[in-house]
């Protein structure tokens, strides 16, 4: 073996080992289910951060604020998104943050393209909520493994069996509880581990989000201490066994069954068990298919895909960051990569790990890690960066917009700035930009999944690009893909309009509402109209 080959083999072995240590996941939930609290609790539990609150908790937001983060603070919502690295025993957990507000769901959807597993977080009193369902649909379309965490068990809530039933009935996901609560929601005593039968009694510590006092008891001792609650939990577990609700690896990996854990993030009950489940069950990064459907193994030369762009996170540096999920190979800061879309070199002198207000420089990264590249003006969401022979990953599907406005520069003299700003927001995926000869370049149509995205556009156009815009809503709520043949006939119909999407050149027909769409489909069956989402993700209609 030559020296070069030996070196390459050593690096491959290192990459393979490092990838195997990683678990990259996101938490999907409805606002207020406790995502921020759980994130802090996970990090606290793994002792990755010294005090709860360093993650962007709503109550204690510190450090960097940019001007659009001010907007975020005013509204008390989370717009920013990045990844938290948690070192936990010999594993590296990458928790990719998802924006909390329903209006930023498109962003959230993209984040899900960068993870290998999701934690579906439910509020024990509320069960499945609208945004949980939408996000779960994306996981299902990707056949992503989902671990369920039923949170807030320290507060009055629903019966555990009723919650499991809801999961099975409403989304067809077979729940397989890994642990079982003793004591109803609101009177949480502890958790029985179903595989070992051990009982962990939890005692609340004063001071809120500190690590709960946990005491492991044997069955006799537990029965004596917990009395009737213990008996009831045992009966319920027997029922689960009779139903065959046991963990099954293959159906979990196929996204058909979901291990369920109970707990409470705020007093840190059951969070350790959740960490263990992520480490033990979530898959390590695996080979990813490129645009030609060839699987690129994790040991191949460096490659990664931009899943999120973010501008202006720090007032002092009007920077533009690209968040890249590493797919293969080893990343070393300073590497010069190739940008697949243009073939141009991309220098990575400045690469960082970012979470909430915390930033730190990243020197090396491996498959499953998320790196933030600054000075990333040339990059767009979905772009591939690679080292060595060319590779390009398929685009991240863009989601069906449901809100549409026409944008115009308030000051005609600022047209250049207007164009530049709109192009940048398009590249970042803040909104989709649609144009047509009829409307002209001066008045593009902006399309979004949620209307709050237009607030971000107005704010950033004024503050960042110095080109204030006025937007007027359009009376459309449905978009379909069409083709050049059908476009003229569709455009001529009332309640419909055809435009071209700038970032991929697709022709879209916008329709007043889904009833009008049904009528058009019925009356003009020959016209081509296709739901927009790749990957089988359901639309919001
Ligand atoms: P989100 O990121 O999903 O939107 O939820 P977040 O963590 O902000 O939690 C929403 C509310 O639920 C917070 O209360 C939080 O303290 C509470 N919470 C989260 N997990 C638990 C839990 O396990 N038990 C209990 N009892 N409460 C929990 P808040 O009053 O809205 O906000 P705050 O003032 O406490 O920050």
Short mmCIF file of C-alpha atoms in Angstrom, two decimals, residues 56 61 67-80:
data_model
loop_
_atom_site.label_atom_id
_atom_site.label_comp_id
_atom_site.label_asym_id
_atom_site.label_seq_id
_atom_site.Cartn_x
_atom_site.Cartn_y
_atom_site.Cartn_z
CA UNK A 56 -32.49 30.93 23.16
CA UNK A 61 -32.55 36.03 25.44
CA UNK A 67 -32.54 44.33 13.90
CA UNK A 68 -34.77 41.63 12.64
CA UNK A 69 -34.21 39.72 15.81
CA UNK A 70 -35.69 42.80 17.47
CA UNK A 71 -38.77 42.14 15.43
CA UNK A 72 -38.65 38.57 16.56
CA UNK A 73 -38.42 39.68 20.19
CA UNK A 74 -41.34 42.05 19.80
CA UNK A 75 -43.42 39.16 18.64
CA UNK A 76 -41.94 36.67 21.07
CA UNK A 77 -41.28 34.16 18.35
CA UNK A 78 -38.22 32.41 17.11
CA UNK A 79 -37.11 33.19 13.56
CA UNK A 80 -33.51 32.12 13.78
#
